[in-house]
Amino acid sequence: SSEVLEAIENVIQGVVQSLAQKKAPVLTVANRADWRNIEFKDSVGLQMIPGCTTKQIRSDCPQSARRFALILKILSMIYKMVQSNTYATKRDIYYSDTLLFGSQSVVDQIINDISCMLKIPRRSLHVLSTTKGFVAGNLSYTEEDGTKVNCTGSATAVTVPSNVQGIKNLTSHAKFILIVEKDATFQRLLDDDFFSKVSPCIMITGRGIPDLNTRLLVRKLWDSFQIPIFTLMDADPHGVEIMCVYKYGSVSMSFEAHHLTVPSVKWLGLLPSDLKRLNICKDALIPFTKQDENKLASIQKRPYIACQPLWKKELEIMAASKLKAEIQVLTSVSADYLSRVYLPNKLQFGGWL
């Protein structure tokens, strides 16, 4: 915590020195969303390059003065929390002054900018993000406050902890981890008691694009158990994008790639090639929108696709057909096809990429 306080004090000292010299204070933050500042490394995923381009947030410029003020405001809140060893969620920060901040996304962006500027992970800033992910299956652990959590016996899932760094005593006999894109599919697999029927496993869903805590948990489980991690996604550009976030990280959080990415993640399904192999009726598939076409084209150009020839082939099948499918399409074969046939066969015969 002394490191965090010192880092904030250095920023404020810079502001005060500028004022003392009768100059307008300026804050310098990295251009987090610029692909030119990102390099791809097989072992890490997308990471920010050391000498990345920055942008200046000036206090004397009408376009950025408000942002400058909000950064200082949130820095002061973080400083107080670290000093008093208290925590707040991003939502708490927004609701502390909704008129001032204007929207939750403004708060989210500024917190990521601060984390990147100070080179300090968000958890160390005492800012927690609200968790939306669930975990179930063969896993138990102890939370930071001593609460014992057992995901094994329950027919209902457990919410991903809001302080993943603080959990300890992780135990599991799982043979693999299955990341499920959607809540509905996750619940279906829970109802079918999938994780105890095939072989013991851990199931996780980020319910769409995963939040930070879900990504941290996947990484922590990988570090703890070193077991295979498979993804079950819709066969559409959005599903591929989500899988890439787990595996290679995202551009906006590339400055934290080392804590978040799991490059060993495998694509289990739903593969575009499965649709033909399983004779899924064309009527059950959904035509691409313009947005889907653009998203797929952008994914195909990304540096990590070049080193995944089998993924590349699947994306080409999707691009050629201009059709997408949700995991639920498998119910057109039979109601419990996903848990009874599709997943067991894939896991037994190595049907992943």
PDB file of N, CA and C in Angstrom, residues 268-309:
ATOM      1  N   LEU A 268     -13.079 -25.823 -27.926  1.00  0.00           N
ATOM      2  CA  LEU A 268     -13.728 -27.135 -27.962  1.00  0.00           C
ATOM      3  C   LEU A 268     -14.950 -27.112 -28.885  1.00  0.00           C
ATOM      4  N   GLY A 269     -15.700 -26.032 -28.821  1.00  0.00           N
ATOM      5  CA  GLY A 269     -16.902 -25.923 -29.645  1.00  0.00           C
ATOM      6  C   GLY A 269     -17.560 -24.584 -29.384  1.00  0.00           C
ATOM      7  N   LEU A 270     -18.580 -24.281 -30.040  1.00  0.00           N
ATOM      8  CA  LEU A 270     -19.160 -24.962 -31.185  1.00  0.00           C
ATOM      9  C   LEU A 270     -18.350 -24.537 -32.414  1.00  0.00           C
ATOM     10  N   LEU A 271     -17.742 -25.484 -33.105  1.00  0.00           N
ATOM     11  CA  LEU A 271     -16.917 -25.131 -34.267  1.00  0.00           C
ATOM     12  C   LEU A 271     -17.800 -24.978 -35.510  1.00  0.00           C
ATOM     13  N   PRO A 272     -17.476 -24.001 -36.360  1.00  0.00           N
ATOM     14  CA  PRO A 272     -18.224 -23.893 -37.620  1.00  0.00           C
ATOM     15  C   PRO A 272     -18.227 -25.206 -38.407  1.00  0.00           C
ATOM     16  N   SER A 273     -17.117 -25.971 -38.346  1.00  0.00           N
ATOM     17  CA  SER A 273     -17.061 -27.251 -39.083  1.00  0.00           C
ATOM     18  C   SER A 273     -17.994 -28.301 -38.469  1.00  0.00           C
ATOM     19  N   ASP A 274     -18.332 -28.144 -37.168  1.00  0.00           N
ATOM     20  CA  ASP A 274     -19.259 -29.092 -36.520  1.00  0.00           C
ATOM     21  C   ASP A 274     -20.646 -29.039 -37.159  1.00  0.00           C
ATOM     22  N   LEU A 275     -21.016 -27.834 -37.606  1.00  0.00           N
ATOM     23  CA  LEU A 275     -22.382 -27.640 -38.116  1.00  0.00           C
ATOM     24  C   LEU A 275     -22.634 -28.534 -39.320  1.00  0.00           C
ATOM     25  N   LYS A 276     -21.611 -28.632 -40.182  1.00  0.00           N
ATOM     26  CA  LYS A 276     -21.742 -29.473 -41.376  1.00  0.00           C
ATOM     27  C   LYS A 276     -21.636 -30.953 -40.964  1.00  0.00           C
ATOM     28  N   ARG A 277     -20.680 -31.227 -40.090  1.00  0.00           N
ATOM     29  CA  ARG A 277     -20.416 -32.600 -39.652  1.00  0.00           C
ATOM     30  C   ARG A 277     -21.653 -33.214 -38.992  1.00  0.00           C
ATOM     31  N   LEU A 278     -22.395 -32.388 -38.255  1.00  0.00           N
ATOM     32  CA  LEU A 278     -23.569 -32.893 -37.535  1.00  0.00           C
ATOM     33  C   LEU A 278     -24.866 -32.738 -38.335  1.00  0.00           C
ATOM     34  N   ASN A 279     -24.708 -32.306 -39.606  1.00  0.00           N
ATOM     35  CA  ASN A 279     -25.883 -32.093 -40.471  1.00  0.00           C
ATOM     36  C   ASN A 279     -26.936 -31.195 -39.837  1.00  0.00           C
ATOM     37  N   ILE A 280     -26.471 -30.100 -39.242  1.00  0.00           N
ATOM     38  CA  ILE A 280     -27.427 -29.158 -38.647  1.00  0.00           C
ATOM     39  C   ILE A 280     -28.200 -28.495 -39.786  1.00  0.00           C
ATOM     40  N   CYS A 281     -29.511 -28.510 -39.666  1.00  0.00           N
ATOM     41  CA  CYS A 281     -30.375 -27.981 -40.722  1.00  0.00           C
ATOM     42  C   CYS A 281     -30.107 -26.485 -40.938  1.00  0.00           C
ATOM     43  N   LYS A 282     -29.997 -26.072 -42.200  1.00  0.00           N
ATOM     44  CA  LYS A 282     -29.705 -24.658 -42.546  1.00  0.00           C
ATOM     45  C   LYS A 282     -30.710 -23.698 -41.899  1.00  0.00           C
ATOM     46  N   ASP A 283     -31.962 -24.154 -41.786  1.00  0.00           N
ATOM     47  CA  ASP A 283     -33.004 -23.280 -41.216  1.00  0.00           C
ATOM     48  C   ASP A 283     -32.729 -22.924 -39.756  1.00  0.00           C
ATOM     49  N   ALA A 284     -31.936 -23.765 -39.092  1.00  0.00           N
ATOM     50  CA  ALA A 284     -31.640 -23.516 -37.670  1.00  0.00           C
ATOM     51  C   ALA A 284     -30.493 -22.506 -37.493  1.00  0.00           C
ATOM     52  N   LEU A 285     -29.827 -22.167 -38.619  1.00  0.00           N
ATOM     53  CA  LEU A 285     -28.687 -21.227 -38.545  1.00  0.00           C
ATOM     54  C   LEU A 285     -29.161 -19.792 -38.792  1.00  0.00           C
ATOM     55  N   ILE A 286     -28.348 -18.835 -38.343  1.00  0.00           N
ATOM     56  CA  ILE A 286     -28.748 -17.419 -38.416  1.00  0.00           C
ATOM     57  C   ILE A 286     -27.843 -16.695 -39.419  1.00  0.00           C
ATOM     58  N   PRO A 287     -28.431 -15.954 -40.372  1.00  0.00           N
ATOM     59  CA  PRO A 287     -27.593 -15.225 -41.338  1.00  0.00           C
ATOM     60  C   PRO A 287     -26.779 -14.123 -40.644  1.00  0.00           C
ATOM     61  N   PHE A 288     -25.589 -13.871 -41.172  1.00  0.00           N
ATOM     62  CA  PHE A 288     -24.716 -12.801 -40.667  1.00  0.00           C
ATOM     63  C   PHE A 288     -25.362 -11.427 -40.829  1.00  0.00           C
ATOM     64  N   THR A 289     -25.100 -10.539 -39.888  1.00  0.00           N
ATOM     65  CA  THR A 289     -25.422  -9.122 -40.084  1.00  0.00           C
ATOM     66  C   THR A 289     -24.161  -8.443 -40.606  1.00  0.00           C
ATOM     67  N   LYS A 290     -24.290  -7.192 -41.021  1.00  0.00           N
ATOM     68  CA  LYS A 290     -23.111  -6.430 -41.481  1.00  0.00           C
ATOM     69  C   LYS A 290     -22.090  -6.346 -40.341  1.00  0.00           C
ATOM     70  N   GLN A 291     -22.611  -6.178 -39.131  1.00  0.00           N
ATOM     71  CA  GLN A 291     -21.752  -6.076 -37.943  1.00  0.00           C
ATOM     72  C   GLN A 291     -20.934  -7.361 -37.745  1.00  0.00           C
ATOM     73  N   ASP A 292     -21.593  -8.521 -37.963  1.00  0.00           N
ATOM     74  CA  ASP A 292     -20.891  -9.822 -37.857  1.00  0.00           C
ATOM     75  C   ASP A 292     -19.756  -9.901 -38.868  1.00  0.00           C
ATOM     76  N   GLU A 293     -20.044  -9.454 -40.102  1.00  0.00           N
ATOM     77  CA  GLU A 293     -19.018  -9.501 -41.152  1.00  0.00           C
ATOM     78  C   GLU A 293     -17.805  -8.653 -40.770  1.00  0.00           C
ATOM     79  N   ASN A 294     -18.085  -7.447 -40.278  1.00  0.00           N
ATOM     80  CA  ASN A 294     -16.987  -6.555 -39.891  1.00  0.00           C
ATOM     81  C   ASN A 294     -16.183  -7.120 -38.722  1.00  0.00           C
ATOM     82  N   LYS A 295     -16.893  -7.659 -37.741  1.00  0.00           N
ATOM     83  CA  LYS A 295     -16.227  -8.234 -36.556  1.00  0.00           C
ATOM     84  C   LYS A 295     -15.320  -9.394 -36.972  1.00  0.00           C
ATOM     85  N   LEU A 296     -15.849 -10.278 -37.823  1.00  0.00           N
ATOM     86  CA  LEU A 296     -15.071 -11.445 -38.260  1.00  0.00           C
ATOM     87  C   LEU A 296     -13.838 -10.996 -39.052  1.00  0.00           C
ATOM     88  N   ALA A 297     -14.039 -10.030 -39.942  1.00  0.00           N
ATOM     89  CA  ALA A 297     -12.905  -9.529 -40.753  1.00  0.00           C
ATOM     90  C   ALA A 297     -11.818  -8.961 -39.844  1.00  0.00           C
ATOM     91  N   SER A 298     -12.227  -8.255 -38.781  1.00  0.00           N
ATOM     92  CA  SER A 298     -11.240  -7.658 -37.876  1.00  0.00           C
ATOM     93  C   SER A 298     -10.504  -8.743 -37.072  1.00  0.00           C
ATOM     94  N   ILE A 299     -11.230  -9.802 -36.668  1.00  0.00           N
ATOM     95  CA  ILE A 299     -10.582 -10.899 -35.925  1.00  0.00           C
ATOM     96  C   ILE A 299      -9.570 -11.618 -36.826  1.00  0.00           C
ATOM     97  N   GLN A 300      -9.957 -11.824 -38.086  1.00  0.00           N
ATOM     98  CA  GLN A 300      -9.070 -12.552 -39.009  1.00  0.00           C
ATOM     99  C   GLN A 300      -7.736 -11.832 -39.231  1.00  0.00           C
ATOM    100  N   LYS A 301      -7.738 -10.503 -39.023  1.00  0.00           N
ATOM    101  CA  LYS A 301      -6.502  -9.729 -39.247  1.00  0.00           C
ATOM    102  C   LYS A 301      -5.600  -9.699 -38.010  1.00  0.00           C
ATOM    103  N   ARG A 302      -6.095 -10.192 -36.882  1.00  0.00           N
ATOM    104  CA  ARG A 302      -5.329 -10.060 -35.637  1.00  0.00           C
ATOM    105  C   ARG A 302      -4.074 -10.936 -35.641  1.00  0.00           C
ATOM    106  N   PRO A 303      -3.030 -10.474 -34.939  1.00  0.00           N
ATOM    107  CA  PRO A 303      -1.744 -11.193 -35.015  1.00  0.00           C
ATOM    108  C   PRO A 303      -1.807 -12.629 -34.509  1.00  0.00           C
ATOM    109  N   TYR A 304      -2.707 -12.919 -33.544  1.00  0.00           N
ATOM    110  CA  TYR A 304      -2.694 -14.279 -32.995  1.00  0.00           C
ATOM    111  C   TYR A 304      -3.357 -15.307 -33.898  1.00  0.00           C
ATOM    112  N   ILE A 305      -4.185 -14.865 -34.834  1.00  0.00           N
ATOM    113  CA  ILE A 305      -4.847 -15.838 -35.722  1.00  0.00           C
ATOM    114  C   ILE A 305      -3.825 -16.470 -36.674  1.00  0.00           C
ATOM    115  N   ALA A 306      -2.806 -15.701 -37.045  1.00  0.00           N
ATOM    116  CA  ALA A 306      -1.775 -16.210 -37.966  1.00  0.00           C
ATOM    117  C   ALA A 306      -1.065 -17.436 -37.392  1.00  0.00           C
ATOM    118  N   CYS A 307      -0.929 -17.507 -36.051  1.00  0.00           N
ATOM    119  CA  CYS A 307      -0.209 -18.651 -35.479  1.00  0.00           C
ATOM    120  C   CYS A 307      -1.171 -19.772 -35.069  1.00  0.00           C
ATOM    121  N   GLN A 308      -2.439 -19.660 -35.512  1.00  0.00           N
ATOM    122  CA  GLN A 308      -3.439 -20.701 -35.220  1.00  0.00           C
ATOM    123  C   GLN A 308      -4.086 -21.158 -36.531  1.00  0.00           C
ATOM    124  N   PRO A 309      -3.351 -21.932 -37.347  1.00  0.00           N
ATOM    125  CA  PRO A 309      -3.885 -22.304 -38.669  1.00  0.00           C
ATOM    126  C   PRO A 309      -5.245 -22.996 -38.617  1.00  0.00           C
TER     127      PRO A 309
END
